Structures are given as structure tokens and as C-alpha cells.
PDB file of C-alpha atoms and ligand atoms in Angstrom:
ATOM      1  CA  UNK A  25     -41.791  21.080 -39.681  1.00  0.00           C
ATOM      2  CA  UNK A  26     -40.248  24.174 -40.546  1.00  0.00           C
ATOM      3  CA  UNK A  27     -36.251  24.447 -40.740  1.00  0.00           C
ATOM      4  CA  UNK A  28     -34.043  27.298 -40.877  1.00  0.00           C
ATOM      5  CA  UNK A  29     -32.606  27.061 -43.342  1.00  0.00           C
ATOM      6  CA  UNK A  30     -30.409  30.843 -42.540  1.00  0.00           C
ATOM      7  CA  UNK A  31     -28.238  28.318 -39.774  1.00  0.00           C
ATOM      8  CA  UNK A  32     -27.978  25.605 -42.110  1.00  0.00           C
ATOM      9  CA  UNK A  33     -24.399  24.211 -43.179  1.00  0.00           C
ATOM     10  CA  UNK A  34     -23.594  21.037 -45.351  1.00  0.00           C
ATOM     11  CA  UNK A  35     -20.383  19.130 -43.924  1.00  0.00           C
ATOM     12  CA  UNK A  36     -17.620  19.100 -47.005  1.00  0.00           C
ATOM     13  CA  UNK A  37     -16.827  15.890 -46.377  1.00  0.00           C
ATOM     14  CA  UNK A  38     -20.282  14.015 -46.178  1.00  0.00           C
ATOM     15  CA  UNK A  39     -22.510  16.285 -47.448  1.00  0.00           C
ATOM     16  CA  UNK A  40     -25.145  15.958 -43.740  1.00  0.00           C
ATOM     17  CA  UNK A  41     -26.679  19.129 -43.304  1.00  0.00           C
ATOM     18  CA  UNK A  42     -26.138  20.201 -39.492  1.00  0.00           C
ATOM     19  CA  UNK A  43     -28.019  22.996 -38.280  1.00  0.00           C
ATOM     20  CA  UNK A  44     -25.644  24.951 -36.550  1.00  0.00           C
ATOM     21  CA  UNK A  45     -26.124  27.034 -32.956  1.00  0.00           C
ATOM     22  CA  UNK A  46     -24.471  30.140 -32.115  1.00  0.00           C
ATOM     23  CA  UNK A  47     -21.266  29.913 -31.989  1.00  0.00           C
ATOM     24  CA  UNK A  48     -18.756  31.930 -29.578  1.00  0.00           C
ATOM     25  CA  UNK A  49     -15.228  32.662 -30.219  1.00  0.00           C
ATOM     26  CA  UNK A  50     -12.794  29.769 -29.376  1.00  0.00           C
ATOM     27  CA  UNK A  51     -15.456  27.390 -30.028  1.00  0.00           C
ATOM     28  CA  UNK A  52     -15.908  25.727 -33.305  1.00  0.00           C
ATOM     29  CA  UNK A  53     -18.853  23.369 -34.869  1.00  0.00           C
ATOM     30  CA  UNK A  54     -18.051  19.499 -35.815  1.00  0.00           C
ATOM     31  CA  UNK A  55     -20.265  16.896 -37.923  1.00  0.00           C
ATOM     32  CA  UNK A  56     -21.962  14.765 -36.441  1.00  0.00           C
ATOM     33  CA  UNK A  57     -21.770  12.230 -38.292  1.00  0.00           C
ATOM     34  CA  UNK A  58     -17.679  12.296 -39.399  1.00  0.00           C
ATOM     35  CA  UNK A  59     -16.451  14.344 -36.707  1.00  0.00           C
ATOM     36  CA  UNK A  60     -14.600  16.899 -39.231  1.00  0.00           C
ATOM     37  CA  UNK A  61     -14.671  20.600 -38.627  1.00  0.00           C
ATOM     38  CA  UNK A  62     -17.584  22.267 -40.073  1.00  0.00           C
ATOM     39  CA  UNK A  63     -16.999  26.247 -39.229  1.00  0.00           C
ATOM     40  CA  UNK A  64     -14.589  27.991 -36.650  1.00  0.00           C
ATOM     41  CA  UNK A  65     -15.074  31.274 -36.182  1.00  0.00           C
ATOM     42  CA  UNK A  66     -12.159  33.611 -36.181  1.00  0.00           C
ATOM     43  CA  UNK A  67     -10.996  35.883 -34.039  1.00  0.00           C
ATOM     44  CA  UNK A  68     -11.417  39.991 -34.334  1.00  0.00           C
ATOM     45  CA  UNK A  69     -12.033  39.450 -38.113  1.00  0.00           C
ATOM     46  CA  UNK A  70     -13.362  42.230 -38.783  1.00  0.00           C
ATOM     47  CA  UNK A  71     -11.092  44.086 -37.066  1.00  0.00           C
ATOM     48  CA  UNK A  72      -7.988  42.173 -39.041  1.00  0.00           C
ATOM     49  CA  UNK A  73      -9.545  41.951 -42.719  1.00  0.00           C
ATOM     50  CA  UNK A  74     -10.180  46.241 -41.833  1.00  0.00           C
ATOM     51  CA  UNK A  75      -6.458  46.673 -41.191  1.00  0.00           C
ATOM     52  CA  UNK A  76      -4.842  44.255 -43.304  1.00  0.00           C
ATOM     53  CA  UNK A  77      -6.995  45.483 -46.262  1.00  0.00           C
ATOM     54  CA  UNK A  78      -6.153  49.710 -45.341  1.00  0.00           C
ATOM     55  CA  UNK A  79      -2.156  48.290 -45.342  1.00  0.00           C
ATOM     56  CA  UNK A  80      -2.526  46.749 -48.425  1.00  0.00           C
ATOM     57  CA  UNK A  81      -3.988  49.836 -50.036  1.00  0.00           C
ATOM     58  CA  UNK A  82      -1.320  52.044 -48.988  1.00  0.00           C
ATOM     59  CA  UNK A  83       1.210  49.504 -50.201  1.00  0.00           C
ATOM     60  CA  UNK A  84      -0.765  49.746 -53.362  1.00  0.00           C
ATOM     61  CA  UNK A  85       1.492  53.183 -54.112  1.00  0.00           C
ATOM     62  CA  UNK A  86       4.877  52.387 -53.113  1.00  0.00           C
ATOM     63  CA  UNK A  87       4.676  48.476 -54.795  1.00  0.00           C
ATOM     64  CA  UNK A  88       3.573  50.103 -58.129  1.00  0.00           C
ATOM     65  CA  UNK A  89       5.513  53.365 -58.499  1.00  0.00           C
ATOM     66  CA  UNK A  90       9.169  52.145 -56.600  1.00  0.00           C
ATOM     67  CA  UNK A  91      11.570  50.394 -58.571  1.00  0.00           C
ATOM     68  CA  UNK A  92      11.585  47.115 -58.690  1.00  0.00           C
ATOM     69  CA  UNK A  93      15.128  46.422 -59.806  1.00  0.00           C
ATOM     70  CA  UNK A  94      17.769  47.786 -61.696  1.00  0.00           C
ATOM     71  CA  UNK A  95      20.215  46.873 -64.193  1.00  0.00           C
ATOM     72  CA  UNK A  96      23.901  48.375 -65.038  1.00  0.00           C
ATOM     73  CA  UNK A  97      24.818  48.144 -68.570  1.00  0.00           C
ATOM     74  CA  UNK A  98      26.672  49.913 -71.333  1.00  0.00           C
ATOM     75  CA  UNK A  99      27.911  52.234 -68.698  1.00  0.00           C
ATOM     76  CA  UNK A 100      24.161  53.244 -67.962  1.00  0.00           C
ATOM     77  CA  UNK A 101      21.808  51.913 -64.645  1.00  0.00           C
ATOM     78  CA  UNK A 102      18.428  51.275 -65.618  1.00  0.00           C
ATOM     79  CA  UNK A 103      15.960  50.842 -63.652  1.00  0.00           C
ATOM     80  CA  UNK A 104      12.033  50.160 -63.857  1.00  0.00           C
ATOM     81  CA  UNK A 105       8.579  50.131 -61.862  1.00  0.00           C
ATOM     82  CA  UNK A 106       5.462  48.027 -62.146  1.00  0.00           C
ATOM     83  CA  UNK A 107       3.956  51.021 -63.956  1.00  0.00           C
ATOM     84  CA  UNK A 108       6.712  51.214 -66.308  1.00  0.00           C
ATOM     85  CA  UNK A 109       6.811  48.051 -67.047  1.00  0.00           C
ATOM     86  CA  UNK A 110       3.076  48.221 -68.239  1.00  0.00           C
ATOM     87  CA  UNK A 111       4.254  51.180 -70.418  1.00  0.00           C
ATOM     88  CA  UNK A 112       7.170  49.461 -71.752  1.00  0.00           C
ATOM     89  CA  UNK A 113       5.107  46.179 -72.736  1.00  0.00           C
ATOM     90  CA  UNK A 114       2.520  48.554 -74.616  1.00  0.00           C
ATOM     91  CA  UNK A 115       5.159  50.387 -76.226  1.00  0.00           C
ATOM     92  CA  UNK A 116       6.218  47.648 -77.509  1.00  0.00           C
ATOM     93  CA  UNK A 117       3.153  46.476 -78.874  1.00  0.00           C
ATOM     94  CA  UNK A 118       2.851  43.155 -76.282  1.00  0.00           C
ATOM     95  CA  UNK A 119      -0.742  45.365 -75.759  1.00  0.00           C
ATOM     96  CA  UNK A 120      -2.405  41.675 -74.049  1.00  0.00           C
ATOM     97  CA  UNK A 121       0.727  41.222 -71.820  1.00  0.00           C
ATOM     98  CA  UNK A 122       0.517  44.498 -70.404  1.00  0.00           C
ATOM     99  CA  UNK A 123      -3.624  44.037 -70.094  1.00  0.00           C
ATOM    100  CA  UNK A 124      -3.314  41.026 -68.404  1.00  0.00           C
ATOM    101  CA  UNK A 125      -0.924  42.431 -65.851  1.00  0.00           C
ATOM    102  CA  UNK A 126      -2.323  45.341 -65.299  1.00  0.00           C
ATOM    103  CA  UNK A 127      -5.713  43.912 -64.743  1.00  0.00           C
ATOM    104  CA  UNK A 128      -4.596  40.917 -62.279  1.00  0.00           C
ATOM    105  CA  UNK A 129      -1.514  42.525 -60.620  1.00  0.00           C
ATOM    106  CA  UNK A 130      -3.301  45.986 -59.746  1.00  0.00           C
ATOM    107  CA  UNK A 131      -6.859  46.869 -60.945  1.00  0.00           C
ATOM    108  CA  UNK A 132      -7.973  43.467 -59.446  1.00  0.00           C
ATOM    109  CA  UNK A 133      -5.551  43.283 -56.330  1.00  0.00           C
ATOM    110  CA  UNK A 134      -7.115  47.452 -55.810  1.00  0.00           C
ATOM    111  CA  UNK A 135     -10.464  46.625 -56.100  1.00  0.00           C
ATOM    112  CA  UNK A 136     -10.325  43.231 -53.807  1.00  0.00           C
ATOM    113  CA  UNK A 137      -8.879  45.521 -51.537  1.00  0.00           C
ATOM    114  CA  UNK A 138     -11.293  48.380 -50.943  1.00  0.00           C
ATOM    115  CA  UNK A 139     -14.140  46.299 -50.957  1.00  0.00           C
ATOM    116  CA  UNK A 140     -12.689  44.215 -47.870  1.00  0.00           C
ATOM    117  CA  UNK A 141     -12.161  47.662 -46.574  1.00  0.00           C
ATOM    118  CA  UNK A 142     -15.268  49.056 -47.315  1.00  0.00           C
ATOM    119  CA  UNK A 143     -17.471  46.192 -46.275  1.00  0.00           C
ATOM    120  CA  UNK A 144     -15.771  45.801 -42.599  1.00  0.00           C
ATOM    121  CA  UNK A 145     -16.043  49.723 -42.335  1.00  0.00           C
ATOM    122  CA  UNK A 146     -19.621  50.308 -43.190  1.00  0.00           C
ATOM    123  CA  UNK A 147     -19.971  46.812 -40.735  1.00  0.00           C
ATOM    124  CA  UNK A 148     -17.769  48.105 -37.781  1.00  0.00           C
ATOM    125  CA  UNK A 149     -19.934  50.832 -37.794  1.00  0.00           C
ATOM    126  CA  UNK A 150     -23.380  49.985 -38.348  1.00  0.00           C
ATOM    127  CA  UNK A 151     -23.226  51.779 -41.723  1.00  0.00           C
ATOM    128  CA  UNK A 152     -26.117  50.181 -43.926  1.00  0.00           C
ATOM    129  CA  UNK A 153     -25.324  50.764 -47.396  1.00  0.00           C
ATOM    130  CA  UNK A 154     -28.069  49.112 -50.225  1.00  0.00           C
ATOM    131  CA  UNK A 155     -24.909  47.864 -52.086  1.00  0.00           C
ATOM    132  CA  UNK A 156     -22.835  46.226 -49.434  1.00  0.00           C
ATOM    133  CA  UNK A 157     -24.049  42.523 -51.058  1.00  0.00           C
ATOM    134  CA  UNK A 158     -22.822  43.642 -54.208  1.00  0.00           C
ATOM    135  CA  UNK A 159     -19.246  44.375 -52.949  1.00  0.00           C
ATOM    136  CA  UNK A 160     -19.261  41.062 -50.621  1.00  0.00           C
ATOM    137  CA  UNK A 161     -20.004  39.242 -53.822  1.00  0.00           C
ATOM    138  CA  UNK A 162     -17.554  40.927 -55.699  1.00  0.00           C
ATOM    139  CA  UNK A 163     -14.743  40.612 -52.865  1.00  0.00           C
ATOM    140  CA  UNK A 164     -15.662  36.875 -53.358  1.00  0.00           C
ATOM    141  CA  UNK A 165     -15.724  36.442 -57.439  1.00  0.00           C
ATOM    142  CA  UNK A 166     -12.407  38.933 -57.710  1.00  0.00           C
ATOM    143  CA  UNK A 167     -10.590  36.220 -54.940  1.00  0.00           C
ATOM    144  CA  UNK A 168      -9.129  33.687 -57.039  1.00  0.00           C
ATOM    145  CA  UNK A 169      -8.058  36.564 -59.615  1.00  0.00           C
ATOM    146  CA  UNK A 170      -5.252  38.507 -57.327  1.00  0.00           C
ATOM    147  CA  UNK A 171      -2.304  37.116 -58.996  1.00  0.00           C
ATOM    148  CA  UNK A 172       0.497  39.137 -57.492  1.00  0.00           C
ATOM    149  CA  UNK A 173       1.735  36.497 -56.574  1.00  0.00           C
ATOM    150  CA  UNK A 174       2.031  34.936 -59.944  1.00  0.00           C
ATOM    151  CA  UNK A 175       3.702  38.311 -60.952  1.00  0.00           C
ATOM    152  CA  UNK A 176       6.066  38.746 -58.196  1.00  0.00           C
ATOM    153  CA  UNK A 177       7.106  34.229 -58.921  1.00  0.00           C
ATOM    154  CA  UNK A 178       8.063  36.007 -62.744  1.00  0.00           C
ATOM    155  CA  UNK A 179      10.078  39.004 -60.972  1.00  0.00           C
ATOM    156  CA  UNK A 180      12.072  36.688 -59.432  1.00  0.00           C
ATOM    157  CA  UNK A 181      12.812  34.608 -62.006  1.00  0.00           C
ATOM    158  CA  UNK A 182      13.273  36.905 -64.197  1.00  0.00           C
ATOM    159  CA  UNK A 183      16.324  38.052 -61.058  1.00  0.00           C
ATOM    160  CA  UNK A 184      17.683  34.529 -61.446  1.00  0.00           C
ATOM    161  CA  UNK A 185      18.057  34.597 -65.214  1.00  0.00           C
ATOM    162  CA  UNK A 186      19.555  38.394 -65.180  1.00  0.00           C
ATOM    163  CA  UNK A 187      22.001  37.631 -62.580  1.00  0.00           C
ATOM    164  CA  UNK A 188      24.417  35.857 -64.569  1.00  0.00           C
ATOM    165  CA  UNK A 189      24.366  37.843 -67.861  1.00  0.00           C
ATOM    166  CA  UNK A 190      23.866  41.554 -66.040  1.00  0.00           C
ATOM    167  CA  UNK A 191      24.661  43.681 -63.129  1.00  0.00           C
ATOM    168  CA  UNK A 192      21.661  43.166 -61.209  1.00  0.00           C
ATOM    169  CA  UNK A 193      20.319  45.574 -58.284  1.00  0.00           C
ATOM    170  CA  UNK A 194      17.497  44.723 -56.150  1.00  0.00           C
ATOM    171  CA  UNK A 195      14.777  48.147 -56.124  1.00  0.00           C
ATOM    172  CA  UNK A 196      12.740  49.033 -53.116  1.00  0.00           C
ATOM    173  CA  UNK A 197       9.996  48.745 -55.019  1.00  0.00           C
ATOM    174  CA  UNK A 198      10.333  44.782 -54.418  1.00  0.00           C
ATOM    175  CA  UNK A 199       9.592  45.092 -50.411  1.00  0.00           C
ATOM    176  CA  UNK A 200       6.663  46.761 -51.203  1.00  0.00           C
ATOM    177  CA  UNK A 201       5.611  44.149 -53.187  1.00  0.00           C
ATOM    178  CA  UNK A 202       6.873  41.197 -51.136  1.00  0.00           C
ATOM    179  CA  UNK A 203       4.450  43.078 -48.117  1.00  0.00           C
ATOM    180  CA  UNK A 204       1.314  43.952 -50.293  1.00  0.00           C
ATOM    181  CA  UNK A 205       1.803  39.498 -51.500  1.00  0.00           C
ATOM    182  CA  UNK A 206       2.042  39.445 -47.609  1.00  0.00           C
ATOM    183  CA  UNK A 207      -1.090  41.653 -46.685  1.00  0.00           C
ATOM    184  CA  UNK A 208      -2.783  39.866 -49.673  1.00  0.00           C
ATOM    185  CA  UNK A 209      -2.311  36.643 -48.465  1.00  0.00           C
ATOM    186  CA  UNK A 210      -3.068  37.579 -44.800  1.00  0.00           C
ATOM    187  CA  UNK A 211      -6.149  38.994 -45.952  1.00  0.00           C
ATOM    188  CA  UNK A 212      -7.578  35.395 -47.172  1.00  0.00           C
ATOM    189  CA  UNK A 213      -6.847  33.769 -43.920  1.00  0.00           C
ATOM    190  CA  UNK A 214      -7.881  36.570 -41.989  1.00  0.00           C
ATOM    191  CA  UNK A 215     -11.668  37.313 -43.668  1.00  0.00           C
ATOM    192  CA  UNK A 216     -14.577  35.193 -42.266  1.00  0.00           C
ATOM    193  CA  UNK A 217     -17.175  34.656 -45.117  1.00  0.00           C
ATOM    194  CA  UNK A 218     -19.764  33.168 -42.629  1.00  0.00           C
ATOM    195  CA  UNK A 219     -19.067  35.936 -40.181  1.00  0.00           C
ATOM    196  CA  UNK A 220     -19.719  38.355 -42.837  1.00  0.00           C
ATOM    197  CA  UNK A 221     -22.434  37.371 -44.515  1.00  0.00           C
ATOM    198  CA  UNK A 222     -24.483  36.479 -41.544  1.00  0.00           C
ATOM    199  CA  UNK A 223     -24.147  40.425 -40.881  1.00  0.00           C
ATOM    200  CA  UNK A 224     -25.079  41.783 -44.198  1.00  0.00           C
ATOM    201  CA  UNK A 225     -28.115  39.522 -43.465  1.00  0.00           C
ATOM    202  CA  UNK A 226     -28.352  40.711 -39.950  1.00  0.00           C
ATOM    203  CA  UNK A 227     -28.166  44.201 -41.120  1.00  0.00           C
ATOM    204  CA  UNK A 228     -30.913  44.073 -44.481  1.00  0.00           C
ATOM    205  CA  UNK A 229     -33.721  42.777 -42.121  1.00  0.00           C
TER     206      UNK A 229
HETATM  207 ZN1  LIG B  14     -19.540  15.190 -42.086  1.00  0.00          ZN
END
């Protein structure tokens, strides 16, 4: 008998394979044989993952060039970006430190970015690009490596600990950051993997 295999899905839970139907919006798929939720497809995703992912990019700017806070000592008010920070780190010879979070706080968070952009854009418009797996597979390897949100748990401790020995002040540059964490977050609920793939297949046949 032959079984297509494209429609397949393996429940998490019990490992049965269900072949799954087309499935509309506001319906979702459960295993037969435990009853848990196998795939539910989500709503204007493409539309979301485009918009979230274009917000996040133009956040990229403001969350890396703004202040993030400031400090008032000696008489003097210091104050520093992302960027600057990077800088300051290298300057300082911690050249790994400033790698790492220059790598996972904005090369990776960039690049995670535009390819959610550019893979709903080329799909929203029936643009068939040869390399469009390549990006979906790099959208999902560079996933678990976004770690603003690892960066921005440091700024505020770093607040916390400052607090009591400094003059602290708060820089804009932190909104931007606390919104591009938001958009970044937003962004992993909002994408549907099945959704997408089964259109990159759709669209190399
Ligand atoms: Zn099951």
C-alpha cells in the first residue's frame, strides 16, 4: 500500500503516526490513540511572523546604538550602548566576552530576523527563490541561539547591583531592547513550522 508519507505526523506523546487531513483554521488535529494535540494551525502566520520580524529589524538600530543606561560619577554622567559596550570589552582585552555577545545578542538575533522576513515575503508573494530551504533551515538551527534575552537578564542585574553603589539612570536604549526581547519572543509563538514548510514544498514541485 503506498502511504504519504508528505501528511505524516508522529504524536509526541506516543510516538503513533497519524496521517493527517487538511486542516482549516480554528480546527486542530488530535491522536487517536491518546487524545493529545498533534498540530493546530495558527492564525494569519504568515502575515504575523512578516510583521513581527520587519519590527524587530527596525528595533535592531535603536536597541543597539541608544543608551542603555547611564551612570553619574566623579562629577561626570557616563553613559553607554550595546555597541559600546562591545568596544569597551575588546578594549579591554575580554576579546571572547565581547565575541560571544556580539554574536548571540545581534549578528544571530539580525540574521534570525531577516530570514523570517525574507521567507514569509518571497511566500506572501509567490516569490520562488532556489535558496528559500536554506534560510528556513537556518531560521530553525539559529532559534535556540537568540539570547537577548540572556543579555538583557545581565543588564538588569547589572541595574540592581549599580543602584546602591552609583547614581544610576535608566537609557532609552533599554525600551528598545525590552521591545526587540518582545518582538523576539512573539516571533516564536507566532511562526508556524508546519505551515511553512508545507509551502516551500508546495512551491519546489
Ligand atoms: Zn498520541
Amino acid at each position: 500500500m503506498q502511504v504519504n508519507t508528505d501528511t505524516l505526523i508522529a504524536c509526541q506523546l506516543c510516538d503513533t503516526l497519524v496521517n493527517i487531513p487538511q486542516i482549516s483554521s480554528g480546527e486542530k488535529a488530535i491522536c487517536p490513540c491518546c487524545q493529545s494535540v498533534l498540530y493546530v494551525p495558527k492564525k494569519h502566520s504568515l502575515e504575523r511572523t512578516q510583521a513581527i520580524s520587519l519590527a524587530g529589524l527596525l528595533l535592531l538600530l535603536p536597541a543597539t546604538q541608544l543608551p542603555l543606561m547611564g551612570i553619574y560619577a566623579a562629577g561626570k554622567y557616563h553613559q553607554t550602548s550595546l555597541l559600546e559596550c562591545i568596544t569597551l570589552l575588546t578594549n579591554n582585552g575580554f576579546y571572547l566576552i565581547a565575541f560571544c555577545v556580539l554574536i548571540f545578542t545581534i549578528v544571530v538575533p539580525a540574521v534570525r530576523l531577516f530570514t523570517a522576513f525574507y521567507l514569509t515575503y518571497c511566500l506572501q508573494r509567490n516569490i520562488n527563490k532556489p535558496f528559500l530551504m536554506v534560510f528556513f533551515r537556518s531560521y530553525h538551527l539559529l532559534d535556540n541561539w537568540a539570547m537577548i534575552h540572556v543579555f538583557f537578564l545581565g543588564v538588569i542585574v547589572s541595574l540592581y547591583k549599580l543602584v546602591d553603589i552609583a547614581d544610576v539612570a535608566i537609557g532609552a536604549g533599554i525600551a528598545s531592547l525590552v521591545m526587540l526581547l518582545m518582538c523576539s519572543t512573539m516571533l516564536s509563538v507566532c511562526i508556524d513550522y508546519r505551515y511553512l514548510w508545507t509551502e516551500l514544498e508546495r512551491s519546489h514541485e
